[in-house]
Amino acid sequence: MGDVVQQFFAVKAKIAAAEHEAGRQAGAVTLVAVSKTFDAADISPVIEAGQRVFGENRVQEAQGKWPDLKDAFPDIELHLIGPLQSNKAKEAVALFDVIETIDREKIAAELAKEIARQGRAPRLYVQVNTGSEPQKAGIEPREAVAFVARCRDVHGLAIEGLMCIPPADENPGPHFALLEKLAHEAGVARLSMGMSGDYETAIAFGATSVRVGSAIFGSR
Ligand SMILES: *Cc1c(COP(=O)(O)O)cnc(C)c1O
């Protein structure tokens, strides 16, 4: 077994242990394997090992490798986890099954237009900038609940969850707790939180999906 496949199984085992530890149901947490910067040859062994849910942070990079992989494995579910520019909404709706990074009115409007035009409806998350970091994407926490409501009422978008990336240099726990509270207030069920360094913590705070890259594929 190659290193990457071994690391993949190790992450799966740690997720199962963290679910158990947190009193969560087995299988409650979806692993989104983050394959950005890795090519089809690196990704294929993980698909062969049974993984079907993947995350990419750039539309253009994903367009270069995923159409062929999705043809070969039609049950693959591809998540966009990076910032979305409104001029890429068309490509994003065409390729991704889940878009996790809605964070402003203009993107919501563009996505609604493309979903109607293409007749293809990816599942949608709102990204929250839980640390209010100026350089980071995501809606401000105090605006998140109203924004989810506007996505639904103004743009007709069904938001299924919230996503966050806590500040790199802080204890992530309070950020995960904040995201959980906001999701509850907004009436959405799913929480995308936790990366290679903190996914077990995120599971304890109620993550329904974790986005793990380097712990599976190695450093970028
Ligand atoms: C790259 C990335 C990840 C994965 O990060 P690792 O630390 O490699 O697990 C998760 N979420 C987002 C939004 C990313 O861009």
Coordinates of C-alpha atoms and ligand atoms in Angstrom, one line a residue:
M1 CA 0.0 0.0 0.0
G2 CA 1.4 3.4 -0.9
D3 CA 2.0 6.1 1.7
V4 CA -1.0 8.2 0.6
V5 CA -3.4 5.3 0.8
Q6 CA -2.0 4.4 4.3
Q7 CA -2.4 8.0 5.4
F8 CA -6.0 8.0 4.0
F9 CA -6.9 5.0 6.1
A10 CA -5.2 6.4 9.2
V11 CA -7.3 9.6 8.8
K12 CA -10.5 7.5 8.4
A13 CA -9.7 5.6 11.6
K14 CA -9.0 8.8 13.5
I15 CA -12.4 10.2 12.3
A16 CA -14.1 7.1 13.5
A17 CA -12.4 7.3 16.9
A18 CA -13.2 11.0 17.3
E19 CA -16.9 10.3 16.4
H20 CA -17.0 7.6 19.1
E21 CA -15.2 9.7 21.6
A22 CA -17.6 12.6 21.1
G23 CA -20.6 10.3 21.4
R24 CA -21.5 10.9 17.7
Q25 CA -23.0 8.2 15.5
A26 CA -20.5 6.2 13.4
G27 CA -20.4 7.7 10.0
A28 CA -21.8 11.0 11.1
V29 CA -18.8 12.9 9.7
T30 CA -18.0 13.1 6.0
L31 CA -14.4 13.3 5.0
V32 CA -13.7 15.8 2.3
A33 CA -10.3 14.8 0.9
V34 CA -8.6 18.1 -0.1
S35 CA -6.6 17.4 -3.3
K36 CA -5.6 20.9 -4.3
T37 CA -2.1 21.0 -5.9
F38 CA -2.1 17.2 -6.4
D39 CA -2.8 15.7 -9.8
A40 CA -4.9 12.8 -11.1
A41 CA -2.1 10.3 -10.6
D42 CA -1.8 11.3 -6.9
I43 CA -5.6 11.3 -6.4
S44 CA -6.5 8.0 -8.2
P45 CA -5.2 5.6 -5.5
V46 CA -7.4 7.3 -2.9
I47 CA -10.4 7.0 -5.2
E48 CA -9.5 3.3 -5.7
A49 CA -9.3 2.9 -1.9
G50 CA -12.9 4.0 -1.8
Q51 CA -12.9 7.8 -1.2
R52 CA -15.5 9.6 -3.2
V53 CA -15.7 13.2 -1.7
F54 CA -13.0 15.6 -2.6
G55 CA -12.3 19.3 -2.2
E56 CA -10.6 21.8 -4.4
N57 CA -9.9 25.5 -3.7
R58 CA -9.6 26.8 -7.3
V59 CA -12.1 26.5 -10.0
Q60 CA -9.6 26.6 -12.9
E61 CA -7.3 24.0 -11.3
A62 CA -10.3 21.7 -10.7
Q63 CA -11.4 22.0 -14.3
G64 CA -8.1 20.6 -15.4
K65 CA -8.3 17.3 -13.5
W66 CA -11.8 16.5 -12.3
P67 CA -13.9 16.2 -15.5
D68 CA -12.1 13.0 -16.5
L69 CA -12.0 11.6 -13.0
K70 CA -15.8 12.3 -12.7
D71 CA -16.4 10.5 -16.0
A72 CA -14.5 7.5 -14.7
F73 CA -16.2 7.6 -11.3
P74 CA -19.6 9.1 -11.6
D75 CA -20.4 8.9 -7.9
I76 CA -17.6 11.4 -7.0
E77 CA -18.8 14.4 -5.1
L78 CA -16.6 17.5 -5.6
H79 CA -16.6 20.4 -3.2
L80 CA -15.4 24.0 -3.9
I81 CA -13.7 25.2 -0.7
G82 CA -11.9 28.2 -2.0
P83 CA -13.0 31.8 -2.7
L84 CA -15.4 32.1 -5.6
Q85 CA -15.2 35.1 -8.0
S86 CA -18.5 36.0 -9.6
N87 CA -17.0 35.6 -13.1
K88 CA -16.4 31.9 -12.3
A89 CA -19.9 31.1 -11.1
K90 CA -20.8 29.5 -14.4
E91 CA -17.9 27.1 -14.3
A92 CA -18.4 26.4 -10.6
V93 CA -22.0 25.5 -11.0
A94 CA -21.2 23.2 -13.9
L95 CA -18.4 21.3 -12.2
F96 CA -19.0 21.3 -8.4
D97 CA -21.5 19.2 -6.4
V98 CA -21.1 21.4 -3.3
I99 CA -20.1 25.0 -3.1
E100 CA -19.0 25.9 0.4
T101 CA -17.8 29.5 0.1
I102 CA -20.8 31.8 -0.5
D103 CA -19.9 34.9 1.4
R104 CA -21.6 37.9 -0.3
E105 CA -24.7 39.1 -2.0
K106 CA -23.1 39.3 -5.5
I107 CA -22.0 35.7 -5.4
A108 CA -25.4 34.5 -4.2
A109 CA -27.0 36.4 -7.1
E110 CA -24.6 35.0 -9.7
L111 CA -25.0 31.4 -8.4
A112 CA -28.8 31.8 -8.4
K113 CA -28.7 32.9 -12.0
E114 CA -26.4 30.1 -13.1
I115 CA -28.4 27.4 -11.2
A116 CA -31.6 28.6 -13.0
R117 CA -29.8 28.8 -16.4
Q118 CA -28.0 25.4 -16.2
G119 CA -30.7 23.5 -14.3
R120 CA -28.0 22.1 -12.1
A121 CA -28.1 22.8 -8.4
P122 CA -25.0 22.2 -6.3
R123 CA -25.6 22.0 -2.5
L124 CA -24.6 25.3 -0.9
Y125 CA -22.8 26.5 2.3
V126 CA -22.1 30.0 3.6
Q127 CA -18.5 30.7 4.7
V128 CA -18.2 32.6 7.9
N129 CA -15.0 34.6 8.8
T130 CA -15.2 33.5 12.5
G131 CA -12.0 35.4 13.4
S132 CA -13.0 38.6 11.5
E133 CA -9.6 38.4 9.7
P134 CA -9.3 41.2 7.2
Q135 CA -7.4 39.0 4.6
K136 CA -9.8 36.1 4.9
A137 CA -12.9 35.4 2.9
G138 CA -16.2 34.8 4.6
I139 CA -19.1 36.8 5.9
E140 CA -18.8 38.5 9.3
P141 CA -20.3 36.4 12.1
R142 CA -22.8 39.1 13.1
E143 CA -24.1 39.2 9.6
A144 CA -24.2 35.5 9.0
V145 CA -27.7 34.6 10.1
A146 CA -29.4 37.4 8.1
F147 CA -27.3 36.5 5.1
V148 CA -28.4 32.9 5.2
A149 CA -32.0 34.2 5.3
R150 CA -31.4 36.6 2.4
C151 CA -29.9 33.7 0.3
R152 CA -33.1 31.8 0.8
D153 CA -35.7 34.6 0.6
V154 CA -34.1 37.0 -1.9
H155 CA -32.1 34.6 -4.1
G156 CA -34.1 31.3 -3.6
L157 CA -30.9 29.4 -2.6
A158 CA -31.3 26.6 -0.1
I159 CA -28.3 26.9 2.2
E160 CA -27.5 23.6 3.9
G161 CA -24.7 24.5 6.2
L162 CA -21.9 26.9 7.3
M163 CA -18.2 26.6 6.8
C164 CA -15.2 28.3 8.5
I165 CA -11.4 28.4 8.6
P166 CA -10.3 29.5 12.0
P167 CA -7.3 31.8 12.4
A168 CA -4.1 29.8 12.0
D169 CA -2.6 31.0 15.3
E170 CA -5.6 30.5 17.6
N171 CA -7.2 27.7 19.5
P172 CA -9.8 26.6 17.0
G173 CA -12.4 25.4 19.6
P174 CA -14.1 28.8 20.2
H175 CA -14.4 29.3 16.4
F176 CA -16.0 25.9 15.9
A177 CA -18.4 26.6 18.8
L178 CA -19.3 30.0 17.2
L179 CA -20.0 28.3 13.9
E180 CA -22.2 25.7 15.6
K181 CA -24.2 28.5 17.4
L182 CA -24.6 30.5 14.2
A183 CA -25.8 27.4 12.2
H184 CA -28.3 26.7 15.0
E185 CA -29.6 30.3 14.8
A186 CA -29.7 30.3 11.0
G187 CA -31.6 27.0 11.0
V188 CA -29.0 25.0 8.9
A189 CA -27.9 21.6 9.8
R190 CA -24.4 21.1 8.4
L191 CA -21.0 22.3 9.7
S192 CA -17.9 22.1 7.5
M193 CA -15.0 22.7 9.9
G194 CA -11.7 21.1 10.8
M195 CA -8.6 20.6 8.7
S196 CA -5.5 18.3 9.0
G197 CA -4.4 20.0 12.3
D198 CA -7.7 20.2 14.1
Y199 CA -10.3 17.8 12.5
E200 CA -10.6 15.7 15.7
T201 CA -11.4 18.9 17.7
A202 CA -13.9 19.9 15.1
I203 CA -15.7 16.6 15.4
A204 CA -16.0 17.1 19.1
F205 CA -17.7 20.5 18.4
G206 CA -20.2 18.9 16.0
A207 CA -18.5 19.1 12.5
T208 CA -20.6 17.1 10.0
S209 CA -17.7 17.3 7.4
V210 CA -14.0 17.8 7.8
R211 CA -11.7 19.1 5.0
V212 CA -8.4 17.2 5.2
G213 CA -5.6 17.7 2.7
S214 CA -2.0 17.4 3.9
A215 CA -2.6 14.6 6.4
I216 CA -3.7 12.4 3.5
F217 CA -1.7 13.7 0.4
G218 CA 1.4 15.1 2.2
S219 CA 2.7 18.6 2.4
R220 CA 2.1 21.0 -0.5
Ligands
LIG1 C1 -6.2 23.6 1.9 C2 -7.5 23.6 2.6 C3 -7.9 22.7 3.5 C4 -7.0 21.5 3.9 O1 -5.9 21.9 4.6 P1 -4.9 20.8 5.3 O2 -4.3 21.6 6.4 O3 -3.9 20.5 4.2 O4 -5.7 19.7 5.7 C5 -9.1 22.8 4.2 N1 -9.9 23.8 3.9 C6 -9.6 24.8 3.0 C7 -10.6 25.9 2.8 C8 -8.4 24.7 2.3 O5 -8.1 25.7 1.4

